[in-house]
Short mmCIF file of C-alpha atoms in Angstrom, two decimals:
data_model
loop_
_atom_site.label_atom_id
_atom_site.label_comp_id
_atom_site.label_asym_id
_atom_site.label_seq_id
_atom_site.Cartn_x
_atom_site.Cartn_y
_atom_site.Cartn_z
CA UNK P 1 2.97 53.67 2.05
CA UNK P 2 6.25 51.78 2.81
CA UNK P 3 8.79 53.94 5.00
CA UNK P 4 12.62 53.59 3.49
CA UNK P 5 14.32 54.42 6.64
CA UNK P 6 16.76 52.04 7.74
CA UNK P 7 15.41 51.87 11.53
CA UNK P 8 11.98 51.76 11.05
CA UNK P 9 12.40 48.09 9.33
CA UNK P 10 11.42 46.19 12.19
CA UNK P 11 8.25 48.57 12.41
CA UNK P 12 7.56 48.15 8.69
CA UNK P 13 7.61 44.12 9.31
CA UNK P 14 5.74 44.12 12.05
CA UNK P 15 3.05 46.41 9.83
CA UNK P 16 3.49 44.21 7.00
CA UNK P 17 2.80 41.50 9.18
CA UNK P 18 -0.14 42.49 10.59
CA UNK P 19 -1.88 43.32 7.57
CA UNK P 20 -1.15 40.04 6.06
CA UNK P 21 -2.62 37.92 8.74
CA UNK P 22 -5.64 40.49 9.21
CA UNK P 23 -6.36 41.11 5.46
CA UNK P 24 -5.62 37.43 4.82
CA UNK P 25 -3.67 38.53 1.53
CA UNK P 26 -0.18 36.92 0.88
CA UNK P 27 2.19 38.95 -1.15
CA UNK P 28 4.01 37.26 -3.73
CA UNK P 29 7.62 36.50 -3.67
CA UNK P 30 8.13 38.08 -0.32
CA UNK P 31 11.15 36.21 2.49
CA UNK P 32 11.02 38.19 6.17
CA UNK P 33 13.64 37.13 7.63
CA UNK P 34 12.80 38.04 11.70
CA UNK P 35 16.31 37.87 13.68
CA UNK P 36 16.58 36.79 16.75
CA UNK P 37 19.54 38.96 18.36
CA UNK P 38 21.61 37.80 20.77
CA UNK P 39 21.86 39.82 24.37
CA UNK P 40 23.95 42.54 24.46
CA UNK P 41 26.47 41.34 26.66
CA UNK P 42 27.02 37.83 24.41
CA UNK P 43 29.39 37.59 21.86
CA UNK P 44 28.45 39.52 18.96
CA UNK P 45 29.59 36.47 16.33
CA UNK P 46 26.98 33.98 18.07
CA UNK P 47 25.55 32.75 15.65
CA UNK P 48 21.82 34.31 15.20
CA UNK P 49 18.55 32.22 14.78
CA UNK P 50 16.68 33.54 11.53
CA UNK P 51 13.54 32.51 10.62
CA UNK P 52 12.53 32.47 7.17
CA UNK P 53 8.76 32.80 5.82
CA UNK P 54 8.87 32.27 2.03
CA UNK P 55 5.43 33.17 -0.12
CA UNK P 56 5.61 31.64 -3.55
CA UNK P 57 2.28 32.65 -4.43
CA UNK P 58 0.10 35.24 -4.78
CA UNK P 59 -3.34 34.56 -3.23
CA UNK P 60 -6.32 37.03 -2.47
CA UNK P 61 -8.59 34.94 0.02
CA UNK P 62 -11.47 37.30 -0.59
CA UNK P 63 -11.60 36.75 -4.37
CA UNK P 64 -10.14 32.93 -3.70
CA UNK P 65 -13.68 32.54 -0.91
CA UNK P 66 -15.90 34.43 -3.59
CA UNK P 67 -14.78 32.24 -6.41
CA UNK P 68 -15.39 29.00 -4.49
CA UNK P 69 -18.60 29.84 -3.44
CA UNK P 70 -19.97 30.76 -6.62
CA UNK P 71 -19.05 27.46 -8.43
CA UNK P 72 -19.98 25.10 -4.94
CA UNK P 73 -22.96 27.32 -3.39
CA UNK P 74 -25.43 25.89 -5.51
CA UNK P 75 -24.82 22.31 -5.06
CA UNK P 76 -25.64 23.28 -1.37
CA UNK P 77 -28.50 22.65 -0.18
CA UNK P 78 -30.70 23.30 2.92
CA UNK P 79 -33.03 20.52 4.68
CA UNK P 80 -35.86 20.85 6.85
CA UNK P 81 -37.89 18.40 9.11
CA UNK P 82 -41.32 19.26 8.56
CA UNK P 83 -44.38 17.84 11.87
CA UNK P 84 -46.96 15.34 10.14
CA UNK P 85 -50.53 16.45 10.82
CA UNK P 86 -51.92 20.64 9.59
CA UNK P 87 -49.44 22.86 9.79
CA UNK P 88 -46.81 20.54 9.14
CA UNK P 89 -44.02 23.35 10.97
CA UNK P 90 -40.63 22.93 10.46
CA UNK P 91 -39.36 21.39 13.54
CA UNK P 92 -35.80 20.64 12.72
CA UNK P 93 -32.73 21.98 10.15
CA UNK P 94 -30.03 21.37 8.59
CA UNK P 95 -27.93 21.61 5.56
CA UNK P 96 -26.98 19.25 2.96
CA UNK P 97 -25.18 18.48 -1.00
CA UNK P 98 -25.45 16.51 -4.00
CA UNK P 99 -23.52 13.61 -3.37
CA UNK P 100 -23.66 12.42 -7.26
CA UNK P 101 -25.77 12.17 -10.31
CA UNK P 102 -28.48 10.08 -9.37
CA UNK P 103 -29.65 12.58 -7.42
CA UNK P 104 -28.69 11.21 -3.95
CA UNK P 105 -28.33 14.37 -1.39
CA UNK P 106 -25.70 14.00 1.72
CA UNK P 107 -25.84 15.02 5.19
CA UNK P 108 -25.79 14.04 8.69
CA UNK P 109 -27.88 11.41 10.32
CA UNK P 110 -28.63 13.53 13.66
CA UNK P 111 -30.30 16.04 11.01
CA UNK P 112 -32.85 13.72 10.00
CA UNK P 113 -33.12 10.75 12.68
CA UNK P 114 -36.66 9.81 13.54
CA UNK P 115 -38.02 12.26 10.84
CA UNK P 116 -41.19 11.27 8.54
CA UNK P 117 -41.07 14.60 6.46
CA UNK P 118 -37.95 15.57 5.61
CA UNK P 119 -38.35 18.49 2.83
CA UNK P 120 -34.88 19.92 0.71
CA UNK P 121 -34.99 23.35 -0.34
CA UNK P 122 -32.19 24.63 -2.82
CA UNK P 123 -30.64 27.54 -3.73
CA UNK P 124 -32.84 28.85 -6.55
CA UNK P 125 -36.17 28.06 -3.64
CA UNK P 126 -37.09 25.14 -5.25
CA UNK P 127 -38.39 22.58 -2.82
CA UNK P 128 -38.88 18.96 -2.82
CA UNK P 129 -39.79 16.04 -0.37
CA UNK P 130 -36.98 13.54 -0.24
CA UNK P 131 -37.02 10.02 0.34
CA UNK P 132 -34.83 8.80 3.10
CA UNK P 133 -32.55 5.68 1.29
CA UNK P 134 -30.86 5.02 4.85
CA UNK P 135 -28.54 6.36 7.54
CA UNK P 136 -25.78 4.96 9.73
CA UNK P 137 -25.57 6.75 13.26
CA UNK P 138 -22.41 5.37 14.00
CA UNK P 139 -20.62 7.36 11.42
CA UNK P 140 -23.92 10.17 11.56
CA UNK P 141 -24.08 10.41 7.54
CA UNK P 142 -27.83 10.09 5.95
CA UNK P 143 -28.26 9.63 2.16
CA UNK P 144 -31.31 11.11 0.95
CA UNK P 145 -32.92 10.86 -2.60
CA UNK P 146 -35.13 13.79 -4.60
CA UNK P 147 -37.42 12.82 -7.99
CA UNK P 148 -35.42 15.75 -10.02
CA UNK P 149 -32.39 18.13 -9.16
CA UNK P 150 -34.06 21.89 -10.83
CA UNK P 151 -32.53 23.23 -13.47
CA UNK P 152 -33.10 26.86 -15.51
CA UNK P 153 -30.88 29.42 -16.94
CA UNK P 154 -28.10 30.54 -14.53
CA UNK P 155 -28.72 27.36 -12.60
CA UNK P 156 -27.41 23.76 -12.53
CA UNK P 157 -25.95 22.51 -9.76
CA UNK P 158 -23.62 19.71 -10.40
CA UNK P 159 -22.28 17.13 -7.48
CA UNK P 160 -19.57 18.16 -5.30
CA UNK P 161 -16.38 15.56 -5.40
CA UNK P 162 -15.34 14.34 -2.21
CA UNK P 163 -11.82 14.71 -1.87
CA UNK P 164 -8.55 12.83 0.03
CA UNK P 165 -9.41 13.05 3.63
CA UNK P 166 -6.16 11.62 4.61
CA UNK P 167 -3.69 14.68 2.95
CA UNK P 168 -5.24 17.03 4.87
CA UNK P 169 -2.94 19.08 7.12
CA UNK P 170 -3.33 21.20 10.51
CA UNK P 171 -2.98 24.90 9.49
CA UNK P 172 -5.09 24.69 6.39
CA UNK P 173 -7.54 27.13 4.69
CA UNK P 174 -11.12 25.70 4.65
CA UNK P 175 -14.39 26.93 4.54
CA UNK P 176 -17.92 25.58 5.46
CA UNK P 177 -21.29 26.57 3.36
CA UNK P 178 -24.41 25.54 5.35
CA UNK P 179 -27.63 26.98 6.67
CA UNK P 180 -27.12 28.13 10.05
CA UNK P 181 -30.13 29.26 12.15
CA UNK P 182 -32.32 28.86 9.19
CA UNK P 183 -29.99 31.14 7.50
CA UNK P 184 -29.44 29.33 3.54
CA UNK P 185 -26.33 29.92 1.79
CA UNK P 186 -23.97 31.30 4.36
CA UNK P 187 -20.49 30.98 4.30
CA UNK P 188 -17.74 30.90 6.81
CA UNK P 189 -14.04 30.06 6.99
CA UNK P 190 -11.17 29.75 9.13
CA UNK P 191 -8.41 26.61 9.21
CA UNK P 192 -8.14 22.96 9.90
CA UNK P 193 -7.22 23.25 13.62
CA UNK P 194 -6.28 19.22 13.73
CA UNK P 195 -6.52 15.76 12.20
CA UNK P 196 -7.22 12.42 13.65
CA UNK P 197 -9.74 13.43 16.85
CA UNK P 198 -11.61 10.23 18.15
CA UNK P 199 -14.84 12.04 18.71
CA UNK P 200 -17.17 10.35 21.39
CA UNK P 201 -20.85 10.40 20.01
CA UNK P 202 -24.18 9.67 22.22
CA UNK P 203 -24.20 5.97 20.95
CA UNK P 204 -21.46 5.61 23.57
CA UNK P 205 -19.59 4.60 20.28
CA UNK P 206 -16.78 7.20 18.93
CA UNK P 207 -16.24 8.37 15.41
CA UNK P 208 -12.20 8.27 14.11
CA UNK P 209 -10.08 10.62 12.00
CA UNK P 210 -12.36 13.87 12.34
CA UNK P 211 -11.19 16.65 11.20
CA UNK P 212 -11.60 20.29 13.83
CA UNK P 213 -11.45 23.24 12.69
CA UNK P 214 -11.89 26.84 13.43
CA UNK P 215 -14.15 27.85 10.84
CA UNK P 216 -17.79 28.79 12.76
CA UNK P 217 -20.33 25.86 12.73
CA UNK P 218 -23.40 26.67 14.21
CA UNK P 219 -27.23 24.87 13.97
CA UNK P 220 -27.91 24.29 10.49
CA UNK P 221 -24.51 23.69 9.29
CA UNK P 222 -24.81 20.18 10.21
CA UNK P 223 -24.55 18.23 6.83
CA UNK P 224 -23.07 20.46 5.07
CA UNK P 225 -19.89 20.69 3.47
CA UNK P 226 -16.14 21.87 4.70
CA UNK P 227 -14.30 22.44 1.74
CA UNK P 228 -10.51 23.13 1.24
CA UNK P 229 -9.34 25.90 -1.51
CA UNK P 230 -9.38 23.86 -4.23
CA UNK P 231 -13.29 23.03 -3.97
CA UNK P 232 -13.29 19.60 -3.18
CA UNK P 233 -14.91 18.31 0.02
CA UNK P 234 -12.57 17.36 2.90
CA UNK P 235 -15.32 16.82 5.67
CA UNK P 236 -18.92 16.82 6.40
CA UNK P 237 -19.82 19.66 9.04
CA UNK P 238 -21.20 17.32 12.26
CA UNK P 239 -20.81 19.56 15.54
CA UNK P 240 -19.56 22.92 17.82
CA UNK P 241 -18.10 21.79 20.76
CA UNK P 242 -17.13 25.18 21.74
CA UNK P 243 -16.20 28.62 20.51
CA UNK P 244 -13.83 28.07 17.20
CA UNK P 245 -14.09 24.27 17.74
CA UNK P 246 -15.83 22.27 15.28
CA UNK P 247 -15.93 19.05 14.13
CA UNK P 248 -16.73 17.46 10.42
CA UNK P 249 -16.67 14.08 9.85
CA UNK P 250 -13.52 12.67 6.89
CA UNK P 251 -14.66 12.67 3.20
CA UNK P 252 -13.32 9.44 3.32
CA UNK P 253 -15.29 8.17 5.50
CA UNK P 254 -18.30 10.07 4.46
CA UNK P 255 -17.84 8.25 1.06
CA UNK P 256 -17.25 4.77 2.09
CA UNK P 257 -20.91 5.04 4.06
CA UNK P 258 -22.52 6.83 1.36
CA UNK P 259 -21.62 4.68 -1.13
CA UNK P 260 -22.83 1.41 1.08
CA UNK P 261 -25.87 2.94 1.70
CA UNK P 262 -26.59 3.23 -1.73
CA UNK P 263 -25.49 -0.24 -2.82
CA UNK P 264 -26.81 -2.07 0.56
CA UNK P 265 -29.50 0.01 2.54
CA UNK P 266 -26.78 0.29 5.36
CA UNK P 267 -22.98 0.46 6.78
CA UNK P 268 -21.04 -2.41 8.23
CA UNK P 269 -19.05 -1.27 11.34
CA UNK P 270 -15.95 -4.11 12.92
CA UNK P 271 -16.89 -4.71 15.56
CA UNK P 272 -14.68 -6.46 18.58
CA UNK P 273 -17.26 -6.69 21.49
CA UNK P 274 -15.28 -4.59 24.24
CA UNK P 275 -15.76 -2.30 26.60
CA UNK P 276 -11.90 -0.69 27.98
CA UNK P 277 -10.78 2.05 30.00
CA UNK P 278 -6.80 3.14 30.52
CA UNK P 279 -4.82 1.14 32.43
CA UNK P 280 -5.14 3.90 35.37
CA UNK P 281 -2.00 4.32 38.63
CA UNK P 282 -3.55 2.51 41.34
CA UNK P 283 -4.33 -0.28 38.63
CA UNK P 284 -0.72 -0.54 37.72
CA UNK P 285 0.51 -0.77 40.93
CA UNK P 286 -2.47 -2.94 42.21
CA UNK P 287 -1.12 -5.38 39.58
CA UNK P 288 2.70 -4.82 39.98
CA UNK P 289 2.62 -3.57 36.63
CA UNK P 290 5.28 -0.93 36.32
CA UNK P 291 7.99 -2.69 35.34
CA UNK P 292 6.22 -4.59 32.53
CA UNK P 293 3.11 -2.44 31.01
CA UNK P 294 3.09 1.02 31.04
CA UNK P 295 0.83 1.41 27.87
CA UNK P 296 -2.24 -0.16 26.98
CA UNK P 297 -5.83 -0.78 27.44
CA UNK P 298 -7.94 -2.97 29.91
CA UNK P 299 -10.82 -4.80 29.24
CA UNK P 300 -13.68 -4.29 31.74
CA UNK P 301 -16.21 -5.69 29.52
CA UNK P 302 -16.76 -8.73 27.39
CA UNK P 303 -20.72 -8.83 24.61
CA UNK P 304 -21.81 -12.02 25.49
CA UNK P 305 -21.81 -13.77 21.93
CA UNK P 306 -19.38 -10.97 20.50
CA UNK P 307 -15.96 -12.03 19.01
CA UNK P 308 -13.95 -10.86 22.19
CA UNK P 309 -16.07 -13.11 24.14
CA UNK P 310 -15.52 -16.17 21.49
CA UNK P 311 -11.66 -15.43 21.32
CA UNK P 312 -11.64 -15.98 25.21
CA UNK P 313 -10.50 -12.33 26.16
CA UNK P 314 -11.06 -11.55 29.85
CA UNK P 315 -12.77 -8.45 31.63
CA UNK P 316 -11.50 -7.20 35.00
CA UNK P 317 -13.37 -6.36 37.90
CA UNK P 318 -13.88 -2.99 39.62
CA UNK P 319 -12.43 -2.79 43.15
CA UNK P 320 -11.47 0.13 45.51
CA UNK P 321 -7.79 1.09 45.89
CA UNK P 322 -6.31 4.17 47.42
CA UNK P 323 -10.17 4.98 48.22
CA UNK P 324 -10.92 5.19 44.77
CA UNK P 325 -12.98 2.88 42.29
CA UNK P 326 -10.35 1.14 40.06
CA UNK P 327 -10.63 -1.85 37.13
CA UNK P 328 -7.57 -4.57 37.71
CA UNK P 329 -6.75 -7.86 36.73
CA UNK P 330 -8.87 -7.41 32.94
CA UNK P 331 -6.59 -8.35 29.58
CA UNK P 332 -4.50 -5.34 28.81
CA UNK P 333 -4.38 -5.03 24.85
CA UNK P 334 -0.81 -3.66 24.59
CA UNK P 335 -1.02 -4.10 20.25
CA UNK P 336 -3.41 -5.18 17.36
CA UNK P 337 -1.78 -7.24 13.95
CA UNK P 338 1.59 -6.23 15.17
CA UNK P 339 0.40 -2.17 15.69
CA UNK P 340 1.32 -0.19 19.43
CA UNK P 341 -2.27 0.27 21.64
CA UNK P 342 -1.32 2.60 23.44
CA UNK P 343 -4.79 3.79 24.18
CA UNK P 344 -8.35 3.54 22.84
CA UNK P 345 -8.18 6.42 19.90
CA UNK P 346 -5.50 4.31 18.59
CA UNK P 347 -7.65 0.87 19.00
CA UNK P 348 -10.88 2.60 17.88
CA UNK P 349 -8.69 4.35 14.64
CA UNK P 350 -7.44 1.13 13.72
CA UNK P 351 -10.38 -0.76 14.43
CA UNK P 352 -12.10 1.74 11.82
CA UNK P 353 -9.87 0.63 8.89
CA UNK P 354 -11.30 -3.35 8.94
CA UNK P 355 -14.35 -5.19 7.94
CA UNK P 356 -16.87 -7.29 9.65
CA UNK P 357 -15.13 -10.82 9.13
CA UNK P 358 -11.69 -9.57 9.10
CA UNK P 359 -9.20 -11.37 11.64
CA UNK P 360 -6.66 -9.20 13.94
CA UNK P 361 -3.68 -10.73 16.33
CA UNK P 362 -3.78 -8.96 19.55
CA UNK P 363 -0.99 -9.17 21.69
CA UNK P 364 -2.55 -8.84 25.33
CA UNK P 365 -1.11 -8.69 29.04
CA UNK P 366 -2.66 -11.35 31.37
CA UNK P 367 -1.61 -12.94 34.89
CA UNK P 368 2.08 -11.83 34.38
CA UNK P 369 2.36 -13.16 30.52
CA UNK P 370 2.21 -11.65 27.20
CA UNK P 371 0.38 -13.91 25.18
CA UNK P 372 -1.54 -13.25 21.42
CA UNK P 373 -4.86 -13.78 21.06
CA UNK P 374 -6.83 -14.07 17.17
CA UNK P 375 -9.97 -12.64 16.94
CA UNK P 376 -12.85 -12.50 14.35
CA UNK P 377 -14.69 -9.48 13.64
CA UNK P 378 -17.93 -9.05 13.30
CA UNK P 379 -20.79 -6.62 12.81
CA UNK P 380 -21.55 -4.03 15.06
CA UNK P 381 -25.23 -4.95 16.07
CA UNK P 382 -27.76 -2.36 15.99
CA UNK P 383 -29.12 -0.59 19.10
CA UNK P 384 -26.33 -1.56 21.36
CA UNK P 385 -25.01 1.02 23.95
CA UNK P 386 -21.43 -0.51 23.77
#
């Protein structure tokens, strides 16, 4: 019921508010205008700070959530990790989708890493063994492979389309379908938190342009998808960090693995041969730095045989200063093919967006000179910490 009184309209926003961010239902055509007012004892013609929220459209979230998970649910699909030997228990889950036509099933690598079993189970109950084509833990996305994708009346699940990764905004409505705790088909939602983390992995290598988000991700929803409202597939669910902080890794990305893995067996990663830290306060003024570098990344490591090494880059060396454990004197890479470094997410980002054989200009700090240095990239090699 909507009170006409003149002073209860702040009250009636307020309500109005509440109900809108609670119900998650936005009201058509509707401007609040919230106003600021000035302090009593300032002049009444200062000019007052209004802030304007415009809906243009009408949107119910519950019907919008229901309607999206009817047309994607079934393309969803949930994975288990079944013990060789009697028995064969389940001894590890997670979620998954169809990736494309050829029946070629997506998910995460941690899912199914070291598995000899791994079994898919879709929505209808239908189960099938799949075959493993290949994985890429650097990125964590699998590619699996089933004989037939089951069909009968009231069910045909179709592939889900990867969408732009890189139009995605902060503040966005997405939601995640997975099989949490065993749990197949569930659904939850919430909003893409932020773009662009650098998320560290346990290969001591990180993983660029994730995308966090609020929406619950618990395990089981690894693999599966994080859609936005228009059905497509912005991320692949990877990890909770922490209450309302999750992680999926870009469709983008997701794609450009997937799609090598099913051409080549695997996923070339550039690779520069480097190990760096921040250029830390005792190490600037250790190296008189201040009035020359105050951005930038130091080499403390060089891969023998790795393209930093063959480019001549230089590591430092770890000493103590101020009674603390410090790296000096290594290269300081201040910017890559005329780019800012300003730290490692921006070297790793960038890094991410070349191919093994590409060649990058780095302009690098050394003995009291900025000099450039052209290096080769190469592949990443395969069980190496760093």
């Amino acid at each position: 019921m909507v009170d006409n009184k003149e002073h209860n309209v702040r009250s009636r926003i307020l309500i109005v508010a509440t109900v809108f961010f609670i119900a998650g239902l936005l009201v058509g055509g509707v401007s609040l205008a919230l106003s600021l007012n000035p302090d009593e004892n300032q002049n009444q013609n200062q000019t007052q700070k209004n802030v304007h929220i415009n809906i243009n459209k009408t949107i119910n979230y519950s019907e919008t959530y229901k309607e999206l998970y009817n047309q994607v649910s079934d393309s969803v699909v949930s994975i288990n990790i079944r013990e060789s030997g009697l028995g064969s228990r389940i001894s590890g889950q997670g979620s998954g989708f169809i990736y494309d036509s050829n029946r070629h099933i997506l998910t995460n690598q941690h899912v199914i890493d070291g598995a000899e079993n791994v079994e898919v189970v879709f929505s209808n109950g239908a189960t099938q063994r799949a075959n493993i084509v290949g994985s890429d833990k650097y990125s964590d996305i699998a590619v699996l492979r089933v004989d037939n994708i089951p069909e009968e009346e009231n069910y045909s699940p179709s592939p889900l389309k990867l969408g732009n990764s890189s139009n995605i905004e902060s503040g966005e409505f997405v939601m995640a379908i997975g099989n949490p705790f065993g749990l197949e088909g569930s659904i939850t939602h919430g909003i893409v938190s932020a773009t662009g983390r650098v998320l560290p992995t346990e290969e001591g290598f990180s993983i660029p342009n994730v995308i966090q988000t609020d929406a619950p991700l618990n395990p089981g929803n690894s693999g599966g998808p994080l859609l936005d409202l228009s059905g497509q597939i912005i991320g692949v669910n990877r990890a909770k960090s922490g209450d309302n902080v999750g992680f999926a890794i870009p469709a983008n990305k997701a794609r450009k693995v997937a799609d090598s893995i099913i051409e080549k067996g695997e996923y070339e990663h550039a690779w520069i041969g480097i190990s760096m830290v921040p250029v830390s306060y005792n190490a600037a003024n250790y190296m008189d730095l201040n009035d020359t570098v105050s951005e930038g990344v130091m080499i403390v490591r060089v891969i023998d045989g790795g393209p930093a090494e063959k480019a001549g880059l230089e590591p430092g060396k770890q000493i103590v200063v101020n009674g603390e454990p410090t790296w000096v004197n290594g290269d300081i890479i201040l910017g890559m093919d005329n780019r800012e470094i300003r730290n490692s997410d921006q070297l790793i980002t960038y890094l991410d967006t070349k191919l093994p054989g590409d060649r990058i200009k780095l302009k690098i700090y050394r003995n009291e000179n900025i000099k450039t240095v052209n290096v080769t990239l190469q592949d990443r090699p395969d069980n190496l910490l760093r």
